[in-house]
Amino acid sequence: MDLASQLALLAVEPMAAQLGNFAADRIGLVIGAVAGSLSTDAAYWSGHATAGGLSPTLFIYTLPSSIIGELSIRHKITGPGLCSVGANAPLLDESAALLRSGEADAVICANIQVISTPLAALLQQPEAAVAHALLLERHGPGLREWHQNDRDIKQVFATLRAQI
Amino acid sequence: MREATPAAYAALAGWGLICATGKTAATLHAALQANRSALAVAPRFSAPLFQTNIVGAAPREESDDPAWELAATALQEAVGGVARLLRTIPAARLGLVLSTTKANIEALERISAGRPCSASARHHLRAEALAADLAAEFGARGPVQNISNACVSGLVALVQGAKLIQRGTADAVLVVGVDHLSAFVVSGFSTLKAIDPRGCRPFDRHRCGLSPGEAGAAIVLLRPDLAPAGTVRISGWGASNDANHMTGPARDGAGLAQAIRLALTRAQLAPAQVDYINAHGTGTAYNDAMESAALRSIFGTEVPAMGGLKGMFGHTLGAAGVLETIACAMALQDQFLPGTPRLEQAETGFPSRLMKQPRPAPGLKHVLKLNTGFGGMNGALLLEQTGKVAPAASLPEATRCGRPASAF
């Protein structure tokens, strides 16, 4: 499993008990992959020039939406999923829309950013390993913040706040 | 369900594309009528890194930014076809939704190898940058989104576009799907042994994998009351997750069946009202079997006429949902059922109304489009021909939609 999926699982894990309050097909997943899957892309593609060769396991994680797959498998969530790339994806808007339209009773809204050391060097950007997740309920009291497992809450939460 | 009635969903006002069949929508239309496969040998994908060199390559020049080239080519045709209509829409009310799984992954290959790579090509490694630049180029100053939901991305992008219109955020939305053939992607599917070395054969008894393809495909979605009479419309959709396996679909097709049920409910349709199903049909053993199982669980023994088109242009990943929806819209517009290119012998036990060859279908009104993807994602989209169609009951049995004169 790549680092982005691992971070997403850690950020969402504290919600596990609450998720049990909802039917599996009534929980949605709205995911923002700030840097897409580029770190995993770089790791996968580096294999073509090495003795070990390309890794089929890594290739699976060269889709940003693999985070949805891992979260849905871990928590047995069968509702709709939405994955966007970039720092400005309208995650909260889309989460709220799923609730308002009645497509979901609860939505896990998560933002993940991974820029590995090799990718940082390749793209000349700072390294990052961040995940932040919120659970939104259709009839709940409002946004619930979950940050027990955040690696750098400030940056991502600021991104989310800016969109509220 | 708290949503508006189907009449409130979006209309497909125009489209454009570039894929293995050629550089315009007319080439796809001709290939559909002829049931012609455009899969061909591309020498650059030779062994040992690749399982095959039979792919669905689009007619494009070599470039460091093929994602841009493909997407812009498709958008140019789509926008050009409805230019007069779009001129009446303020730029701030025109949105854009990009569907892609790998954006301009060509840039990563070039940067890694120390080959020349322009700043814009490098920039388009990021889907959000590609979406923003396409929006700027085509004058969409309304909401801009990018969707990366594996091979369901295209259908999800169309749904997002329809939702932006339904919510009143936009009057028109340019939905563009793009993914290009790359050593990165073809090698990846090769490592998974997921490619049919002979070229894919969806729903065939001897199918053994997919064929990689590339495309840019664009649809102009319009607020229904602004669309000309008779325009094909989105009447329903559904999405789900298998919660089962990262690369293999749930064998029983329960996840896909859930998405189909949601789409039918939203469109207020009974299963028997669906005239044609355009399946995901990758040609892998598990996908096609799973789709058949899902369809049986919804339609029982009365699965409507169905088929798949990846034997024509390959699996175009993030573009697949948009490209294949264009094919469905063409079928609804011109009242025909597409065939299933490269299908030779249908798998035993698969739905019997599997279309091997295209044929006229007067009365065609409701089409169900399906896609599935890695991670267990499923999508279902219902399209409706809202113009006058010949009433099916008055047609001769042999030509009535959903009742093939012969099985293939």
CSV table of N, CA and C in Angstrom, one decimal, chain B residues 148-228:
chain,number,residue,atom,x,y,z
B,148,SER,N,-10.8,12.1,-10.8
B,148,SER,CA,-9.9,11.0,-11.0
B,148,SER,C,-10.4,9.7,-10.3
B,149,ASN,N,-11.4,9.1,-10.8
B,149,ASN,CA,-12.1,8.0,-10.2
B,149,ASN,C,-11.7,6.7,-11.1
B,150,ALA,N,-10.5,6.5,-11.3
B,150,ALA,CA,-10.0,5.3,-12.1
B,150,ALA,C,-10.8,5.3,-13.4
B,151,CYS,N,-11.3,4.1,-13.9
B,151,CYS,CA,-11.9,4.0,-15.2
B,151,CYS,C,-13.4,4.4,-15.2
B,152,VAL,N,-13.9,4.8,-14.0
B,152,VAL,CA,-15.2,5.3,-13.9
B,152,VAL,C,-15.2,6.8,-14.0
B,153,SER,N,-14.0,7.4,-14.1
B,153,SER,CA,-13.9,8.9,-14.1
B,153,SER,C,-14.8,9.6,-15.1
B,154,GLY,N,-14.9,9.1,-16.3
B,154,GLY,CA,-15.7,9.8,-17.3
B,154,GLY,C,-17.1,9.9,-16.9
B,155,LEU,N,-17.7,8.8,-16.4
B,155,LEU,CA,-19.1,8.8,-16.0
B,155,LEU,C,-19.3,9.7,-14.8
B,156,VAL,N,-18.4,9.7,-13.9
B,156,VAL,CA,-18.5,10.5,-12.7
B,156,VAL,C,-18.4,12.0,-13.1
B,157,ALA,N,-17.5,12.3,-14.1
B,157,ALA,CA,-17.4,13.7,-14.6
B,157,ALA,C,-18.6,14.1,-15.2
B,158,LEU,N,-19.3,13.3,-16.0
B,158,LEU,CA,-20.6,13.7,-16.6
B,158,LEU,C,-21.6,13.9,-15.5
B,159,VAL,N,-21.6,13.1,-14.5
B,159,VAL,CA,-22.6,13.3,-13.4
B,159,VAL,C,-22.3,14.6,-12.7
B,160,GLN,N,-21.0,14.9,-12.5
B,160,GLN,CA,-20.6,16.1,-11.8
B,160,GLN,C,-21.1,17.3,-12.6
B,161,GLY,N,-20.9,17.2,-14.0
B,161,GLY,CA,-21.3,18.3,-14.8
B,161,GLY,C,-22.8,18.5,-14.8
B,162,ALA,N,-23.6,17.4,-14.8
B,162,ALA,CA,-25.0,17.5,-14.7
B,162,ALA,C,-25.4,18.1,-13.3
B,163,LYS,N,-24.7,17.7,-12.3
B,163,LYS,CA,-25.0,18.3,-10.9
B,163,LYS,C,-24.8,19.8,-10.9
B,164,LEU,N,-23.7,20.2,-11.5
B,164,LEU,CA,-23.4,21.7,-11.5
B,164,LEU,C,-24.6,22.4,-12.2
B,165,ILE,N,-25.1,21.8,-13.2
B,165,ILE,CA,-26.3,22.4,-13.9
B,165,ILE,C,-27.5,22.3,-13.1
B,166,GLN,N,-27.7,21.2,-12.5
B,166,GLN,CA,-28.9,20.9,-11.7
B,166,GLN,C,-29.0,21.9,-10.5
B,167,ARG,N,-27.8,22.1,-9.9
B,167,ARG,CA,-27.7,23.0,-8.7
B,167,ARG,C,-27.8,24.5,-9.1
B,168,GLY,N,-27.8,24.8,-10.3
B,168,GLY,CA,-27.9,26.2,-10.8
B,168,GLY,C,-26.5,26.9,-10.7
B,169,THR,N,-25.5,26.1,-10.6
B,169,THR,CA,-24.1,26.7,-10.6
B,169,THR,C,-23.6,27.1,-12.0
B,170,ALA,N,-24.1,26.4,-13.0
B,170,ALA,CA,-23.7,26.6,-14.4
B,170,ALA,C,-24.9,26.3,-15.3
B,171,ASP,N,-24.8,27.0,-16.5
B,171,ASP,CA,-25.9,26.8,-17.5
B,171,ASP,C,-25.3,25.7,-18.5
B,172,ALA,N,-24.0,25.7,-18.7
B,172,ALA,CA,-23.4,24.7,-19.6
B,172,ALA,C,-22.1,24.3,-19.0
B,173,VAL,N,-21.7,23.0,-19.2
B,173,VAL,CA,-20.5,22.5,-18.7
B,173,VAL,C,-19.8,21.7,-19.8
B,174,LEU,N,-18.5,22.0,-20.0
B,174,LEU,CA,-17.7,21.2,-20.9
B,174,LEU,C,-17.1,20.0,-20.1
B,175,VAL,N,-17.5,18.8,-20.5
B,175,VAL,CA,-16.9,17.7,-19.8
B,175,VAL,C,-16.0,17.0,-20.8
B,176,VAL,N,-14.7,16.9,-20.3
B,176,VAL,CA,-13.7,16.4,-21.2
B,176,VAL,C,-12.9,15.3,-20.5
B,177,GLY,N,-12.8,14.1,-21.2
B,177,GLY,CA,-12.1,13.0,-20.7
B,177,GLY,C,-10.8,12.8,-21.5
B,178,VAL,N,-9.7,12.5,-20.8
B,178,VAL,CA,-8.5,12.3,-21.6
B,178,VAL,C,-7.5,11.4,-20.8
B,179,ASP,N,-6.9,10.5,-21.6
B,179,ASP,CA,-5.7,9.8,-21.1
B,179,ASP,C,-5.0,9.3,-22.4
B,180,HIS,N,-3.7,9.4,-22.3
B,180,HIS,CA,-2.9,9.1,-23.5
B,180,HIS,C,-2.1,7.8,-23.3
B,181,LEU,N,-1.8,7.1,-24.4
B,181,LEU,CA,-1.0,5.9,-24.3
B,181,LEU,C,0.4,6.3,-23.9
B,182,SER,N,1.0,5.6,-23.0
B,182,SER,CA,2.3,5.9,-22.5
B,182,SER,C,3.0,4.6,-22.1
B,183,ALA,N,4.3,4.6,-22.1
B,183,ALA,CA,5.1,3.4,-21.6
B,183,ALA,C,4.7,3.1,-20.1
B,184,PHE,N,4.4,4.2,-19.4
B,184,PHE,CA,4.0,4.1,-18.0
B,184,PHE,C,2.8,3.2,-17.8
B,185,VAL,N,1.7,3.5,-18.5
B,185,VAL,CA,0.5,2.8,-18.4
B,185,VAL,C,0.5,1.4,-19.0
B,186,VAL,N,1.1,1.3,-20.2
B,186,VAL,CA,1.1,0.0,-20.9
B,186,VAL,C,2.0,-1.0,-20.1
B,187,SER,N,3.1,-0.5,-19.6
B,187,SER,CA,3.9,-1.4,-18.8
B,187,SER,C,3.2,-1.8,-17.5
B,188,GLY,N,2.4,-0.9,-17.0
B,188,GLY,CA,1.7,-1.2,-15.7
B,188,GLY,C,0.7,-2.4,-15.9
B,189,PHE,N,-0.1,-2.2,-17.0
B,189,PHE,CA,-1.1,-3.3,-17.3
B,189,PHE,C,-0.3,-4.6,-17.7
B,190,SER,N,0.9,-4.4,-18.3
B,190,SER,CA,1.7,-5.6,-18.6
B,190,SER,C,2.2,-6.3,-17.4
B,191,THR,N,2.6,-5.6,-16.3
B,191,THR,CA,3.0,-6.2,-15.1
B,191,THR,C,1.9,-7.0,-14.4
B,192,LEU,N,0.7,-6.5,-14.7
B,192,LEU,CA,-0.5,-7.2,-14.1
B,192,LEU,C,-1.0,-8.4,-15.0
B,193,LYS,N,-0.3,-8.5,-16.1
B,193,LYS,CA,-0.7,-9.6,-17.1
B,193,LYS,C,-2.2,-9.4,-17.5
B,194,ALA,N,-2.6,-8.1,-17.6
B,194,ALA,CA,-4.0,-7.8,-17.9
B,194,ALA,C,-4.3,-7.5,-19.3
B,195,ILE,N,-3.3,-7.7,-20.2
B,195,ILE,CA,-3.5,-7.3,-21.6
B,195,ILE,C,-3.6,-8.6,-22.5
B,196,ASP,N,-4.6,-8.5,-23.4
B,196,ASP,CA,-4.7,-9.6,-24.4
B,196,ASP,C,-3.7,-9.4,-25.5
B,197,PRO,N,-2.7,-10.2,-25.7
B,197,PRO,CA,-1.7,-10.0,-26.7
B,197,PRO,C,-2.2,-9.9,-28.1
B,198,ARG,N,-3.4,-10.5,-28.3
B,198,ARG,CA,-4.0,-10.5,-29.7
B,198,ARG,C,-4.9,-9.3,-29.9
B,199,GLY,N,-5.1,-8.5,-28.9
B,199,GLY,CA,-6.2,-7.5,-28.9
B,199,GLY,C,-7.4,-7.9,-28.2
B,200,CYS,N,-8.0,-7.0,-27.5
B,200,CYS,CA,-9.1,-7.5,-26.6
B,200,CYS,C,-10.3,-8.0,-27.3
B,201,ARG,N,-11.0,-8.9,-26.7
B,201,ARG,CA,-12.2,-9.5,-27.2
B,201,ARG,C,-13.3,-9.6,-26.2
B,202,PRO,N,-14.0,-8.4,-25.9
B,202,PRO,CA,-15.0,-8.3,-24.9
B,202,PRO,C,-16.1,-9.3,-25.0
B,203,PHE,N,-16.4,-10.0,-23.9
B,203,PHE,CA,-17.5,-10.9,-23.8
B,203,PHE,C,-17.3,-12.2,-24.6
B,204,ASP,N,-16.1,-12.4,-25.2
B,204,ASP,CA,-15.8,-13.5,-26.0
B,204,ASP,C,-15.4,-14.7,-25.1
B,205,ARG,N,-15.7,-15.9,-25.6
B,205,ARG,CA,-15.3,-17.1,-24.8
B,205,ARG,C,-13.8,-17.2,-24.6
B,206,HIS,N,-13.0,-16.6,-25.5
B,206,HIS,CA,-11.5,-16.7,-25.5
B,206,HIS,C,-10.9,-15.4,-25.0
B,207,ARG,N,-11.7,-14.5,-24.4
B,207,ARG,CA,-11.1,-13.2,-24.0
B,207,ARG,C,-10.0,-13.5,-22.9
B,208,CYS,N,-9.0,-12.7,-22.9
B,208,CYS,CA,-8.0,-12.9,-21.9
B,208,CYS,C,-7.3,-11.6,-21.5
B,209,GLY,N,-8.0,-10.4,-21.7
B,209,GLY,CA,-7.4,-9.2,-21.3
B,209,GLY,C,-7.9,-8.0,-22.1
B,210,LEU,N,-7.4,-6.8,-21.6
B,210,LEU,CA,-7.8,-5.6,-22.3
B,210,LEU,C,-6.8,-5.2,-23.3
B,211,SER,N,-7.1,-4.1,-24.1
B,211,SER,CA,-6.2,-3.4,-25.0
B,211,SER,C,-6.1,-2.0,-24.6
B,212,PRO,N,-4.9,-1.5,-24.3
B,212,PRO,CA,-4.7,-0.1,-23.9
B,212,PRO,C,-5.1,0.8,-25.1
B,213,GLY,N,-5.7,1.9,-24.8
B,213,GLY,CA,-6.1,2.9,-25.8
B,213,GLY,C,-5.9,4.3,-25.3
B,214,GLU,N,-6.1,5.3,-26.2
B,214,GLU,CA,-6.0,6.7,-25.8
B,214,GLU,C,-7.1,7.5,-26.5
B,215,ALA,N,-7.5,8.5,-25.8
B,215,ALA,CA,-8.5,9.4,-26.4
B,215,ALA,C,-8.6,10.7,-25.7
B,216,GLY,N,-9.1,11.7,-26.5
B,216,GLY,CA,-9.7,12.9,-25.9
B,216,GLY,C,-11.1,12.8,-26.3
B,217,ALA,N,-12.0,13.1,-25.4
B,217,ALA,CA,-13.5,13.0,-25.7
B,217,ALA,C,-14.2,14.1,-24.9
B,218,ALA,N,-15.0,14.9,-25.6
B,218,ALA,CA,-15.6,16.0,-24.9
B,218,ALA,C,-17.1,16.1,-25.2
B,219,ILE,N,-17.9,16.4,-24.2
B,219,ILE,CA,-19.3,16.6,-24.4
B,219,ILE,C,-19.7,18.0,-23.8
B,220,VAL,N,-20.5,18.7,-24.5
B,220,VAL,CA,-21.1,19.9,-24.0
B,220,VAL,C,-22.4,19.6,-23.3
B,221,LEU,N,-22.4,19.7,-22.0
B,221,LEU,CA,-23.7,19.5,-21.3
B,221,LEU,C,-24.4,20.9,-21.2
B,222,LEU,N,-25.7,20.9,-21.3
B,222,LEU,CA,-26.5,22.1,-21.3
B,222,LEU,C,-27.7,22.0,-20.4
B,223,ARG,N,-28.1,23.1,-19.8
B,223,ARG,CA,-29.3,23.1,-19.1
B,223,ARG,C,-30.5,22.7,-20.0
B,224,PRO,N,-31.3,21.7,-19.6
B,224,PRO,CA,-32.2,21.1,-20.5
B,224,PRO,C,-33.2,22.1,-21.2
B,225,ASP,N,-33.6,23.2,-20.5
B,225,ASP,CA,-34.5,24.1,-21.1
B,225,ASP,C,-33.8,25.0,-22.2
B,226,LEU,N,-32.5,25.0,-22.2
B,226,LEU,CA,-31.8,25.7,-23.3
B,226,LEU,C,-31.5,24.8,-24.5
B,227,ALA,N,-31.7,23.5,-24.3
B,227,ALA,CA,-31.3,22.6,-25.4
B,227,ALA,C,-32.4,22.5,-26.5
B,228,PRO,N,-32.0,22.3,-27.7
B,228,PRO,CA,-33.0,22.1,-28.8
B,228,PRO,C,-33.8,20.9,-28.5
